[in-house]
């Protein structure tokens, strides 16, 4: 099993110094590279302090200049917010300046709140159609001259400038539903999945979707299957409690955004009061500690071996969960020093 890192520039309130957050994020990426991680992912989100990522390519270009080997991925570029020529060129330029380290993740987008601002009138549930039109266009532009007449974009003959260094850029799709797995395999894309806070049975369901899609596509393509979980490794009770408290606060903000019903002030989503979350399974501390990649190094190794046995090729360590910066680094160090060696 290989390992990937998802990390955001993240502020939970305005007491966090933006320069400290900036420096911490790069520190985490460099720790991941030194520790043997395979890929680091940057997101795309807009007007949200909990995920400061207005352009994933800009973030990855910055990281590329301070790393040598770790591959650099977009998780994900939101198709509806881009024009195909712009997206193809930005991605190819990153591949050029990083000496061929681009991993191109494309998706539909997460929050209706963002669509209301970035693409007014578009429902998040309909955004997959933009992704499915975008990907073939970007791939064609990477190859050379191409004209496009689609439902959402039209342009005369054009091409990507520059072209990617890689003859075939790895493409990733975030998938949960069977229809998305079918699309990913039909288009020969690798798959990243996120069971949120659900139990291991959810991971088993995603593997079943993947196997069925591979059989249905029957095109000889074997995707890399990656799975993401929030991760925190600890060796003392204080860090354990910090992780459990932090993840519940972050999930309260996610609940706000997914409902599209809570307030957002100056980029900070309102925290749904924990009293309203008591008794709800997805916020139960016992469940969170069991289902997420939480625990001492030995516990985390045991959990990862279950994913490895299931057929997960690469595990995505999701570091951003509102945990204080020092605790994030302690967790990452334990993971690199005591967990990764068990899989080498």
XYZ file of C-alpha atoms in Angstrom:
344
model
C 0.000 0.000 0.000
C 1.126 3.544 -0.818
C 0.076 6.755 0.891
C -1.236 10.123 -0.197
C -1.800 13.358 1.725
C -4.769 15.712 1.528
C -4.030 18.964 3.338
C -5.676 22.384 3.224
C -4.792 25.898 4.176
C -7.318 25.883 6.997
C -8.548 28.502 9.445
C -11.359 27.673 11.845
C -11.591 31.236 13.188
C -9.861 34.568 12.691
C -7.396 33.988 15.527
C -5.261 31.814 13.228
C -2.427 33.740 11.590
C -2.565 33.264 7.810
C 1.219 33.167 7.485
C 1.466 30.432 10.121
C -1.191 28.428 8.280
C 0.708 28.931 5.014
C 4.005 27.786 6.485
C 2.426 24.841 8.283
C 0.865 23.531 5.087
C 4.196 23.490 3.275
C 5.845 21.864 6.308
C 3.267 19.050 6.159
C 3.895 18.515 2.443
C 7.653 18.341 2.983
C 7.198 15.940 5.907
C 5.053 13.752 3.664
C 7.686 13.707 0.927
C 10.464 12.846 3.388
C 8.262 10.171 4.950
C 7.581 8.382 1.664
C 4.138 9.640 0.638
C 3.346 9.178 -3.053
C 0.940 12.067 -3.818
C -0.185 15.297 -2.154
C -3.589 16.763 -3.055
C -4.799 20.378 -3.151
C -8.507 21.170 -3.232
C -10.526 23.871 -4.974
C -12.958 25.874 -2.840
C -14.110 29.462 -2.844
C -14.856 32.011 -0.107
C -14.384 29.494 2.718
C -11.659 29.903 5.334
C -11.793 26.232 6.352
C -10.465 25.318 2.890
C -8.506 28.218 1.410
C -7.959 27.017 -2.158
C -9.078 29.467 -4.860
C -6.823 27.785 -7.431
C -5.347 24.321 -6.771
C -2.753 24.769 -9.515
C -1.320 27.845 -7.822
C -1.000 25.902 -4.558
C 0.602 22.924 -6.293
C 3.015 25.136 -8.230
C 4.162 26.569 -4.895
C 4.599 23.096 -3.415
C 6.394 21.898 -6.555
C 9.098 24.517 -6.057
C 9.791 23.206 -2.537
C 9.692 19.453 -3.223
C 11.486 17.030 -5.520
C 9.655 13.710 -5.780
C 6.129 13.781 -4.378
C 3.446 13.866 -7.048
C 1.028 16.791 -7.148
C -2.715 16.345 -7.523
C -5.884 18.404 -7.795
C -8.618 17.016 -5.549
C -10.499 18.232 -7.319
C -10.679 20.880 -10.025
C -14.389 21.772 -10.185
C -15.317 21.467 -13.848
C -18.192 23.952 -13.949
C -15.989 26.800 -12.686
C -13.489 26.486 -15.561
C -13.250 26.824 -19.329
C -11.650 23.750 -20.980
C -8.821 25.731 -22.628
C -7.992 27.464 -19.347
C -8.110 24.228 -17.339
C -6.018 22.278 -19.844
C -3.352 24.997 -19.939
C -3.155 25.476 -16.153
C -2.819 21.734 -15.590
C -0.227 21.291 -18.332
C 1.853 24.189 -17.011
C 1.953 22.536 -13.580
C 3.123 19.310 -15.205
C 5.840 21.265 -17.039
C 7.266 23.145 -14.066
C 7.118 20.054 -11.806
C 8.960 17.834 -14.327
C 5.941 15.607 -14.937
C 4.459 15.191 -11.467
C 0.825 16.148 -12.219
C -2.060 13.950 -11.044
C -5.213 15.479 -12.547
C -8.284 15.113 -10.340
C -11.551 16.457 -11.724
C -14.975 16.536 -10.123
C -18.417 18.055 -9.860
C -18.004 20.249 -6.782
C -19.235 19.913 -3.240
C -21.396 22.722 -1.884
C -24.467 24.427 -3.317
C -23.311 27.596 -1.557
C -20.286 27.753 -3.869
C -22.351 27.117 -6.988
C -24.714 29.938 -5.997
C -21.709 32.254 -6.189
C -19.420 30.701 -8.801
C -22.064 29.367 -11.215
C -25.425 30.914 -10.263
C -28.430 28.870 -11.307
C -26.591 25.555 -11.477
C -27.655 22.866 -9.037
C -24.807 20.933 -7.455
C -26.674 17.723 -8.278
C -26.488 18.582 -11.996
C -22.816 19.556 -12.074
C -21.625 16.049 -13.029
C -22.735 16.838 -16.588
C -20.131 19.604 -16.802
C -17.426 17.240 -15.560
C -18.333 14.608 -18.139
C -18.146 17.121 -20.972
C -14.982 18.757 -19.638
C -12.690 15.746 -19.287
C -12.653 14.557 -22.938
C -12.166 18.159 -24.060
C -9.158 18.677 -21.781
C -7.591 15.404 -22.904
C -8.099 16.357 -26.552
C -6.534 19.802 -26.024
C -3.498 18.158 -24.443
C -3.020 16.132 -27.646
C -3.208 19.021 -30.135
C -5.647 21.087 -32.174
C -9.251 20.493 -31.206
C -12.593 22.249 -31.739
C -15.504 21.741 -29.371
C -19.270 21.993 -29.802
C -20.854 20.825 -26.572
C -23.820 21.591 -24.376
C -21.829 23.842 -22.037
C -18.802 25.036 -24.005
C -18.170 25.838 -27.647
C -14.914 27.029 -29.153
C -13.117 26.870 -32.518
C -9.908 24.967 -33.117
C -7.492 25.479 -30.258
C -4.915 23.597 -28.225
C -3.335 23.496 -24.804
C -0.265 25.685 -24.400
C 1.900 24.292 -22.991
C 1.421 20.557 -23.407
C 1.983 18.250 -20.441
C 5.410 16.629 -20.161
C 3.787 13.275 -19.397
C 2.628 11.434 -22.480
C -0.404 10.308 -20.483
C -1.426 12.363 -17.447
C -3.008 10.245 -14.690
C -6.637 11.313 -14.286
C -8.626 10.804 -11.089
C -12.348 10.916 -10.401
C -13.913 11.121 -6.947
C -16.603 8.437 -6.838
C -19.281 7.193 -4.475
C -22.253 6.169 -6.641
C -22.189 3.283 -9.151
C -22.810 5.648 -12.074
C -19.624 7.571 -11.245
C -17.573 4.380 -10.947
C -18.924 3.327 -14.357
C -17.910 6.693 -15.831
C -14.433 6.535 -14.298
C -13.721 3.091 -15.732
C -15.222 3.900 -19.105
C -12.922 6.938 -19.336
C -9.905 5.055 -17.873
C -9.605 7.176 -14.744
C -8.220 6.279 -11.356
C -10.672 6.417 -8.461
C -10.563 8.196 -5.114
C -13.327 7.518 -2.616
C -14.313 9.007 0.716
C -16.627 7.092 3.070
C -16.961 10.236 5.219
C -17.494 9.029 8.802
C -19.300 5.836 7.837
C -18.127 2.372 8.956
C -15.830 -0.020 7.109
C -18.859 -1.545 5.380
C -19.055 1.653 3.320
C -15.521 1.032 2.054
C -16.546 -2.522 1.174
C -19.508 -1.148 -0.788
C -17.224 1.178 -2.767
C -14.909 -1.721 -3.608
C -17.935 -3.657 -4.863
C -18.911 -0.700 -7.082
C -15.342 -0.583 -8.406
C -15.188 -4.293 -9.220
C -18.536 -4.146 -11.001
C -17.436 -1.116 -13.026
C -14.157 -2.813 -14.033
C -16.096 -5.842 -15.248
C -18.648 -3.709 -17.084
C -16.019 -1.556 -18.830
C -13.980 -4.613 -19.859
C -11.371 -2.345 -21.477
C -8.178 -3.686 -19.928
C -7.733 -0.684 -17.637
C -6.954 -1.397 -13.992
C -7.386 1.804 -11.963
C -5.538 2.772 -8.841
C -8.108 2.671 -6.041
C -7.493 5.250 -3.300
C -9.520 5.778 -0.152
C -9.539 8.848 2.090
C -10.219 9.176 5.795
C -9.558 11.930 8.306
C -6.416 10.810 10.119
C -4.933 11.419 13.552
C -2.232 9.309 15.178
C -1.492 9.785 18.869
C 0.552 8.338 21.694
C -1.092 10.100 24.636
C -4.579 10.790 25.952
C -4.327 14.569 25.512
C -3.756 14.265 21.743
C -6.536 11.681 21.495
C -9.018 14.092 23.065
C -7.796 16.970 20.882
C -8.473 14.931 17.762
C -11.968 13.891 18.827
C -12.900 17.452 19.789
C -11.490 18.880 16.550
C -13.234 16.477 14.197
C -16.626 17.100 15.790
C -16.223 20.849 15.336
C -15.212 20.454 11.690
C -18.110 18.107 10.991
C -20.477 20.663 12.481
C -19.246 23.189 9.914
C -19.515 20.643 7.090
C -23.094 19.954 8.135
C -23.804 23.656 7.778
C -22.353 23.723 4.249
C -23.952 20.493 3.035
C -27.368 21.667 4.231
C -26.722 25.087 2.664
C -28.771 26.454 5.520
C -26.310 27.889 8.035
C -24.690 31.264 8.066
C -21.186 32.018 6.784
C -19.610 35.177 8.141
C -16.505 36.586 6.469
C -15.670 33.103 5.147
C -16.242 31.216 8.417
C -19.209 28.798 8.466
C -21.278 29.012 11.630
C -20.687 26.092 13.961
C -23.841 24.052 14.515
C -24.098 23.793 18.323
C -22.806 20.469 19.576
C -25.946 20.138 21.704
C -27.888 19.754 18.454
C -25.529 16.976 17.372
C -25.651 14.881 20.533
C -27.093 11.448 19.883
C -26.586 11.678 16.124
C -24.562 8.717 14.982
C -22.255 10.621 12.653
C -20.966 12.755 15.542
C -20.660 10.090 18.226
C -17.045 10.122 19.512
C -16.923 6.318 19.876
C -18.056 5.880 16.270
C -15.625 8.523 14.994
C -12.664 6.942 16.740
C -13.600 3.551 15.315
C -14.386 4.556 11.728
C -11.757 7.207 11.010
C -8.015 6.627 10.776
C -7.653 7.488 14.438
C -5.572 5.735 17.066
C -2.141 4.818 18.320
C 0.341 3.647 15.666
C -0.503 -0.017 16.311
C -4.239 0.621 15.994
C -3.756 2.638 12.807
C -1.605 -0.123 11.279
C -4.317 -2.665 12.074
C -6.972 -0.485 10.439
C -4.851 0.090 7.338
C -4.212 -3.625 6.911
C -7.992 -4.095 6.602
C -8.088 -1.573 3.760
C -5.079 -3.208 2.130
C -6.755 -6.626 2.320
C -9.901 -5.115 0.791
C -7.928 -4.021 -2.264
C -7.229 -0.351 -1.534
C -4.037 0.513 -3.426
C -3.312 3.878 -1.843
C -4.640 5.446 1.351
C -5.269 9.198 1.545
C -4.318 10.652 4.914
C -6.686 13.630 5.327
C -4.837 15.914 7.716
C -7.127 18.953 7.833
C -9.706 18.613 10.580
C -9.351 21.704 12.738
C -6.582 20.174 14.834
C -3.972 22.618 16.111
C -0.838 22.848 13.973
C 1.559 21.270 16.468
C -0.754 18.299 16.999
C -1.055 17.828 13.218
C 2.718 17.614 12.968
C 2.997 15.177 15.876
C 0.445 12.957 14.167
C 2.249 13.146 10.828
C 5.593 12.313 12.437
C 4.141 9.253 14.188
C 2.573 8.140 10.915
C 5.813 8.506 8.961
C 8.043 7.008 11.652
C 5.897 4.151 12.963
C 3.077 3.409 10.495
C 4.521 3.652 6.970
C 7.427 1.240 7.726
C 4.858 -1.494 8.372
C 3.838 -1.304 4.688
C 7.256 -1.106 3.044
